[in-house]
Amino acid sequence: MSELRLRNATKRFGAVTVIDGLDLDVHDREFVVLVGPSGCGKSTLLRMIAGLEDISGGDLTIDGQRMNEVPAARRGLAMVFQSYALYPHMTVAENMSVGLRIAGEDKATIRTKVAETARILQLEALLDRKPKALSGGQRQRVAIGRAIVRNPRIFLFDEPLSNLDAALRLQMRLELARLHGELAATMIYVTHDQVEAMTLADRIVVMNAGRIEQIGTPEELYQRPANLFVAGFIGSPKMNLVAARSDGTAVSSAIGRFPIQVAEGPVTIGVRPENIVIGQHEGMTTLSGRVDVVERLGANSFAYVAAGDGTMLTVELPGMTRIRAGEQLDLSIGPEAATVFGPDGALMGRVPDR
Amino acid sequence: MKAQTLRRIAPYLFLFPSLLLLVAFVYAPAVENMVYSLFSWSSVRTDSRFVGFDNYRELFANPIFWRSLVNNVLYAVISIVFQVFFALVLAAVLVAGVFGPLLRNLFRTAFFLPSILPVTVVGLLWQLIYQPTIGLIDQVLWATGLQGLSHVWLGEEATVMISVILVSQWQWTGYMIVLFMVAIQAIPNDLYEALRMEGANRIQQFFHITMPGVRESTLILAIITIFGAFKVFDIVWVMTAGGPNNASEVLGTHMYRSAFRNDVSGYAAAVATVIFFITLAVGIIQIRLQRQD
Amino acid sequence: MEKLTRLTETAPERASRYGTLALFWVFAIVSIYPMIWLTFSSFKSSSEMFGATWALPQRWRWENYVAAWDYGVSQYLISSVIVTVASTTIIVALASAAAYALVALKLRGRAYLYLAILGGSILPPEVSLLPLFRTVTALGIYNTYWALIVPYVAFGLPFTTFLIRAYMVKIPLELAEAAEMDGAGPFWTFWNIYLPLSRPILASAALISAMRVWNEFIFALTFVESESVKTITIGMMSFANALRGDWAVMMAGMVISVLPIFVVFLVLQRQFIGGLTQGAVK
């Protein structure tokens, strides 16, 4: 069992508060991803959990044990750093065994554990090399291996894939997902890349300005973003957000009128690009616009459409669409596809599912 | 609990020996020195008498003190000319690739070599070179028919200080050239290439790129040079010990003679305090500049 | 226009290039001829020195060197080696520990602590000389090797710490953090990560410290008096005084005293200049 719990966790650097009274539970064997724009405090939070930063206020417990004052070395955690932080003067095997050597394990045990880990990560042939002689992906695996060898209660990852090129990043992402299953370990993972968050996480924690905006599974975050920040952050391309006004019976905006009943006042309407349909359809809100740019990605395409008053909408199209820039396009949006956010940015509600 | 305490103080344990030594053998003596300067005492007598600023009054009334100070200033000025301006130009020529790499390294090493010699050797060597008749200088003068210029270089009040100062330039200019070369090499090459594309010659390149590019380093090296000029002691002590007739006295030798030859320790401490305040002013500027990295 | 189309060197340009070259040769000769002269003269007889200043020695008189060696140069050399090795070892050990703490450990008032160390470099030894003389006497180490080693260490620390710190700052802090996660304490990280990775600068720092100690003058002049503990810089002074007149032997002694640094310099020129320049130029 490895369960981590943060209560009212706070971090201040002098007069600046970077983590502001934050609560979080990480369950056993869960893969939790902390995601947010740079400067949101996600790395600081991870370092507080690791013990590399002091906790200014609140409590950190692991398996029910308070950890605030326990030194990093004795929290039973392992961390994979963004730069991998491999010791450049040690071989792969030495790098992986440092923790065990410090812990005073006997040589035979160390050898067995390193060999076993090397097997899992396909590093056997590289054990005698120095980090300099490894590729980026191999270094990454050694860094993970160094964590695995120690058999930690929780794995911490600080943007581990951001130094890799796109192809390797995809490969390592799959490998991490596989490892999570294989090791049945608890993992906390920090990234600014929402794709990594969506693909890897059991649960995602979206952070902004030192606070949690929303915690939930990838589906929940995508389908029911709790506020404008999450709506804009999760999903690629971004959700279309349009200023609108509610009169109590319906919401009207530059892209049309939606029969959604929410409190009167200024609101924002959010529509995902894939929920906008081509053509005029019965029972939907319809509008017309001029295609500005079409991006073809192969499997699908995205059209950037200027609605009547110039409001830009992103619309997902089939891969081999014939639609070209400059064309006039009719679009329809079903009432169930629209999400409404109140003047404070919080989710207001939707027409109940039919 | 105990382990935790150790963890908190461990970082300071790494610094403790260094700080202790610095306090005990660098800072405390400097402060003590200032206290001493307010007393009249000597090493033979154990009693000392508080005299306030008498030592300083005596100091400022002493023509030898003023002569020393003037000599230090002269030292600084000449050193700036040789070790900053002259060295910068020579370094620029070496870096600019006027000569091939082989010749450049040869010149660099040749210029640098004197700086590794112990000051005693330099002093004794140049004593021989300055010797009347048998020394190298006089030999050159006689060989070229310029014997009329011959002097007892280290024996005449008019020539002694400048002779000693020039020995320092001989020893240190090459060292400064090497430092300047590194500073110049740190200037991105494309700046030169861009200017060369516009048809600038080497002298224009020097004034438009090299000079501004090494301005900061020049400032630091100039300060180091001035600093050295005001604490100079060894080369003077070896070559002339301040003589003849105090003509080559500098603050360092004046202090040393007062303390360990004339046994007027309070007075010597006052001289040392003057050195302290001059170098402190120079040093503070240096640390300011060095900490901007 | 003509300036732009011209492809080869013009006559005045060639003249200025050769002029510069000639000037540099003159400077180079002025720089090293005194050393060459010293070396040649040390093999001559005294009369030959005066009579044939510019000539090669008629006969290479190694006996000058034997005489100098027997006259006490050997003892000065031994003292210098002992003091230099001891001082350098302690300086580099303490400075690297201090630099490591300043760079990698959590310290309150880090900037002030650094300043407290760096500040020592602006105090000229003259200022502390008198009180230091009394301290050394009070500690009972006057006229021993320790009277030199301890002040050398104290005065050598600021620059050496500055030098090593500048290098250690470039070691990624994540390495120290990774070690911390691996369960390492500060001592382990210092010994197993920072020291091995700082090896190049430690070599430079040791070299520069050794050179400074070897050449140091004012402390050596003040804190020891017996011939048996005098280092070579000061030993050469008494040696020269005793030998006024026997120039050639004196010069042989001077060559002997320079030789160790000379050899070290020629072998390790790169580390040497590298370290010096790192300290002085940004």
GROMACS .gro file of N, CA and C in nm, chain C residues 46-128:
model
  249
  693SER      N    1   8.343   3.344  -1.240
  693SER     CA    2   8.305   3.483  -1.217
  693SER      C    3   8.376   3.578  -1.312
  694SER      N    4   8.503   3.552  -1.340
  694SER     CA    5   8.577   3.644  -1.428
  694SER      C    6   8.522   3.635  -1.570
  695GLU      N    7   8.485   3.517  -1.608
  695GLU     CA    8   8.429   3.496  -1.741
  695GLU      C    9   8.297   3.572  -1.755
  696MET      N   10   8.219   3.574  -1.646
  696MET     CA   11   8.091   3.642  -1.645
  696MET      C   12   8.106   3.789  -1.682
  697PHE      N   13   8.208   3.853  -1.622
  697PHE     CA   14   8.227   3.996  -1.649
  697PHE      C   15   8.289   4.019  -1.784
  698GLY      N   16   8.383   3.933  -1.818
  698GLY     CA   17   8.460   3.956  -1.940
  698GLY      C   18   8.384   3.920  -2.066
  699ALA      N   19   8.309   3.811  -2.059
  699ALA     CA   20   8.242   3.763  -2.180
  699ALA      C   21   8.094   3.744  -2.152
  700THR      N   22   8.029   3.857  -2.125
  700THR     CA   23   7.889   3.852  -2.085
  700THR      C   24   7.802   3.779  -2.187
  701TRP      N   25   7.829   3.802  -2.313
  701TRP     CA   26   7.736   3.754  -2.417
  701TRP      C   27   7.773   3.616  -2.467
  702ALA      N   28   7.890   3.569  -2.431
  702ALA     CA   29   7.937   3.443  -2.489
  702ALA      C   30   7.879   3.322  -2.415
  703LEU      N   31   7.885   3.208  -2.482
  703LEU     CA   32   7.854   3.083  -2.415
  703LEU      C   33   7.966   3.054  -2.317
  704PRO      N   34   7.939   2.975  -2.213
  704PRO     CA   35   8.048   2.940  -2.121
  704PRO      C   36   8.158   2.864  -2.194
  705GLN      N   37   8.282   2.893  -2.157
  705GLN     CA   38   8.394   2.819  -2.218
  705GLN      C   39   8.385   2.673  -2.182
  706ARG      N   40   8.349   2.651  -2.055
  706ARG     CA   41   8.337   2.515  -2.006
  706ARG      C   42   8.212   2.516  -1.919
  707TRP      N   43   8.129   2.410  -1.924
  707TRP     CA   44   8.008   2.406  -1.841
  707TRP      C   45   8.047   2.368  -1.699
  708ARG      N   46   8.051   2.466  -1.612
  708ARG     CA   47   8.099   2.442  -1.476
  708ARG      C   48   7.987   2.393  -1.386
  709TRP      N   49   7.967   2.263  -1.388
  709TRP     CA   50   7.864   2.205  -1.301
  709TRP      C   51   7.901   2.222  -1.155
  710GLU      N   52   8.032   2.243  -1.130
  710GLU     CA   53   8.074   2.259  -0.991
  710GLU      C   54   8.005   2.378  -0.924
  711ASN      N   55   7.963   2.477  -1.006
  711ASN     CA   56   7.887   2.589  -0.947
  711ASN      C   57   7.759   2.536  -0.882
  712TYR      N   58   7.696   2.443  -0.951
  712TYR     CA   59   7.571   2.387  -0.900
  712TYR      C   60   7.595   2.304  -0.775
  713VAL      N   61   7.703   2.225  -0.778
  713VAL     CA   62   7.737   2.144  -0.661
  713VAL      C   63   7.761   2.236  -0.541
  714ALA      N   64   7.836   2.345  -0.568
  714ALA     CA   65   7.866   2.439  -0.460
  714ALA      C   66   7.738   2.500  -0.404
  715ALA      N   67   7.650   2.542  -0.493
  715ALA     CA   68   7.526   2.605  -0.449
  715ALA      C   69   7.441   2.506  -0.368
  716TRP      N   70   7.433   2.386  -0.421
  716TRP     CA   71   7.354   2.281  -0.354
  716TRP      C   72   7.407   2.259  -0.213
  717ASP      N   73   7.538   2.246  -0.201
  717ASP     CA   74   7.598   2.219  -0.071
  717ASP      C   75   7.589   2.339   0.021
  718TYR      N   76   7.577   2.456  -0.039
  718TYR     CA   77   7.578   2.576   0.042
  718TYR      C   78   7.447   2.600   0.115
  719GLY      N   79   7.346   2.515   0.091
  719GLY     CA   80   7.222   2.530   0.165
  719GLY      C   81   7.098   2.531   0.077
  720VAL      N   82   7.118   2.541  -0.052
  720VAL     CA   83   7.002   2.542  -0.141
  720VAL      C   84   6.919   2.415  -0.122
  721SER      N   85   6.985   2.303  -0.098
  721SER     CA   86   6.912   2.177  -0.082
  721SER      C   87   6.815   2.187   0.034
  722GLN      N   88   6.862   2.245   0.146
  722GLN     CA   89   6.775   2.256   0.264
  722GLN      C   90   6.657   2.349   0.236
  723TYR      N   91   6.683   2.461   0.167
  723TYR     CA   92   6.574   2.552   0.134
  723TYR      C   93   6.470   2.482   0.047
  724LEU      N   94   6.520   2.402  -0.048
  724LEU     CA   95   6.429   2.331  -0.138
  724LEU      C   96   6.339   2.236  -0.060
  725ILE      N   97   6.400   2.163   0.033
  725ILE     CA   98   6.321   2.069   0.114
  725ILE      C   99   6.213   2.144   0.190
  726SER      N  100   6.250   2.256   0.252
  726SER     CA  101   6.152   2.334   0.326
  726SER      C  102   6.041   2.381   0.234
  727SER      N  103   6.079   2.430   0.117
  727SER     CA  104   5.980   2.482   0.024
  727SER      C  105   5.883   2.372  -0.019
  728VAL      N  106   5.937   2.253  -0.045
  728VAL     CA  107   5.851   2.143  -0.089
  728VAL      C  108   5.754   2.106   0.023
  729ILE      N  109   5.804   2.095   0.145
  729ILE     CA  110   5.716   2.058   0.257
  729ILE      C  111   5.605   2.161   0.275
  730VAL      N  112   5.646   2.288   0.281
  730VAL     CA  113   5.546   2.393   0.304
  730VAL      C  114   5.446   2.400   0.189
  731THR      N  115   5.496   2.387   0.068
  731THR     CA  116   5.408   2.399  -0.048
  731THR      C  117   5.308   2.283  -0.055
  732VAL      N  118   5.359   2.162  -0.036
  732VAL     CA  119   5.269   2.045  -0.045
  732VAL      C  120   5.163   2.052   0.065
  733ALA      N  121   5.207   2.081   0.186
  733ALA     CA  122   5.112   2.085   0.297
  733ALA      C  123   5.008   2.195   0.277
  734SER      N  124   5.055   2.315   0.245
  734SER     CA  125   4.962   2.428   0.228
  734SER      C  126   4.863   2.401   0.116
  735THR      N  127   4.915   2.355   0.003
  735THR     CA  128   4.829   2.333  -0.113
  735THR      C  129   4.722   2.228  -0.083
  736THR      N  130   4.763   2.120  -0.020
  736THR     CA  131   4.667   2.015   0.012
  736THR      C  132   4.555   2.068   0.100
  737ILE      N  133   4.594   2.142   0.204
  737ILE     CA  134   4.492   2.192   0.297
  737ILE      C  135   4.404   2.297   0.228
  738ILE      N  136   4.466   2.385   0.152
  738ILE     CA  137   4.388   2.489   0.084
  738ILE      C  138   4.282   2.426  -0.007
  739VAL      N  139   4.326   2.331  -0.089
  739VAL     CA  140   4.232   2.274  -0.186
  739VAL      C  141   4.122   2.195  -0.114
  740ALA      N  142   4.160   2.124  -0.008
  740ALA     CA  143   4.059   2.047   0.066
  740ALA      C  144   3.954   2.140   0.128
  741LEU      N  145   4.000   2.242   0.197
  741LEU     CA  146   3.905   2.332   0.265
  741LEU      C  147   3.826   2.415   0.164
  742ALA      N  148   3.894   2.462   0.061
  742ALA     CA  149   3.825   2.548  -0.036
  742ALA      C  150   3.720   2.468  -0.113
  743SER      N  151   3.749   2.343  -0.147
  743SER     CA  152   3.649   2.268  -0.222
  743SER      C  153   3.530   2.235  -0.133
  744ALA      N  154   3.556   2.208  -0.005
  744ALA     CA  155   3.443   2.184   0.087
  744ALA      C  156   3.357   2.308   0.099
  745ALA      N  157   3.421   2.423   0.114
  745ALA     CA  158   3.345   2.547   0.128
  745ALA      C  159   3.268   2.577  -0.001
  746ALA      N  160   3.335   2.560  -0.114
  746ALA     CA  161   3.270   2.588  -0.242
  746ALA      C  162   3.148   2.497  -0.259
  747TYR      N  163   3.164   2.370  -0.221
  747TYR     CA  164   3.053   2.276  -0.234
  747TYR      C  165   2.934   2.321  -0.151
  748ALA      N  166   2.959   2.359  -0.026
  748ALA     CA  167   2.849   2.403   0.060
  748ALA      C  168   2.781   2.526   0.001
  749LEU      N  169   2.861   2.617  -0.050
  749LEU     CA  170   2.805   2.741  -0.105
  749LEU      C  171   2.720   2.715  -0.229
  750VAL      N  172   2.753   2.609  -0.301
  750VAL     CA  173   2.685   2.583  -0.427
  750VAL      C  174   2.567   2.488  -0.410
  751ALA      N  175   2.586   2.383  -0.330
  751ALA     CA  176   2.490   2.272  -0.336
  751ALA      C  177   2.406   2.253  -0.210
  752LEU      N  178   2.438   2.322  -0.103
  752LEU     CA  179   2.365   2.295   0.020
  752LEU      C  180   2.275   2.411   0.057
  753LYS      N  181   2.173   2.377   0.137
  753LYS     CA  182   2.082   2.482   0.182
  753LYS      C  183   2.147   2.559   0.296
  754LEU      N  184   2.174   2.686   0.271
  754LEU     CA  185   2.240   2.769   0.371
  754LEU      C  186   2.158   2.894   0.393
  755ARG      N  187   2.150   2.933   0.517
  755ARG     CA  188   2.093   3.065   0.543
  755ARG      C  189   2.202   3.168   0.522
  756GLY      N  190   2.170   3.276   0.455
  756GLY     CA  191   2.269   3.383   0.434
  756GLY      C  192   2.383   3.339   0.347
  757ARG      N  193   2.353   3.259   0.245
  757ARG     CA  194   2.456   3.208   0.156
  757ARG      C  195   2.542   3.321   0.098
  758ALA      N  196   2.477   3.427   0.052
  758ALA     CA  197   2.551   3.536  -0.012
  758ALA      C  198   2.649   3.600   0.086
  759TYR      N  199   2.606   3.612   0.212
  759TYR     CA  200   2.694   3.676   0.311
  759TYR      C  201   2.811   3.586   0.346
  760LEU      N  202   2.783   3.455   0.354
  760LEU     CA  203   2.891   3.362   0.384
  760LEU      C  204   2.995   3.365   0.272
  761TYR      N  205   2.946   3.370   0.149
  761TYR     CA  206   3.038   3.375   0.036
  761TYR      C  207   3.122   3.503   0.043
  762LEU      N  208   3.054   3.612   0.074
  762LEU     CA  209   3.123   3.740   0.085
  762LEU      C  210   3.228   3.735   0.197
  763ALA      N  211   3.193   3.665   0.305
  763ALA     CA  212   3.287   3.655   0.417
  763ALA      C  213   3.414   3.584   0.376
  764ILE      N  214   3.403   3.491   0.282
  764ILE     CA  215   3.522   3.421   0.235
  764ILE      C  216   3.595   3.504   0.131
  765LEU      N  217   3.517   3.555   0.034
  765LEU     CA  218   3.576   3.632  -0.075
  765LEU      C  219   3.644   3.758  -0.023
  766GLY      N  220   3.587   3.816   0.083
  766GLY     CA  221   3.640   3.941   0.136
  766GLY      C  222   3.786   3.931   0.175
  767GLY      N  223   3.831   3.811   0.212
  767GLY     CA  224   3.970   3.793   0.251
  767GLY      C  225   4.067   3.829   0.140
  768SER      N  226   4.017   3.824   0.015
  768SER     CA  227   4.109   3.847  -0.096
  768SER      C  228   4.144   3.995  -0.112
  769ILE      N  229   4.068   4.083  -0.046
  769ILE     CA  230   4.103   4.224  -0.061
  769ILE      C  231   4.193   4.274   0.052
  770LEU      N  232   4.228   4.184   0.145
  770LEU     CA  233   4.317   4.226   0.252
  770LEU      C  234   4.461   4.191   0.218
  771PRO      N  235   4.545   4.290   0.193
  771PRO     CA  236   4.684   4.258   0.165
  771PRO      C  237   4.752   4.205   0.291
  772PRO      N  238   4.845   4.112   0.275
  772PRO     CA  239   4.911   4.053   0.392
  772PRO      C  240   4.980   4.157   0.480
  773GLU      N  241   5.025   4.266   0.421
  773GLU     CA  242   5.092   4.369   0.501
  773GLU      C  243   5.005   4.417   0.617
  774VAL      N  244   4.875   4.425   0.589
  774VAL     CA  245   4.785   4.482   0.690
  774VAL      C  246   4.778   4.393   0.813
  775SER      N  247   4.784   4.260   0.792
  775SER     CA  248   4.772   4.170   0.905
  775SER      C  249   4.907   4.128   0.962
   0.00000   0.00000   0.00000
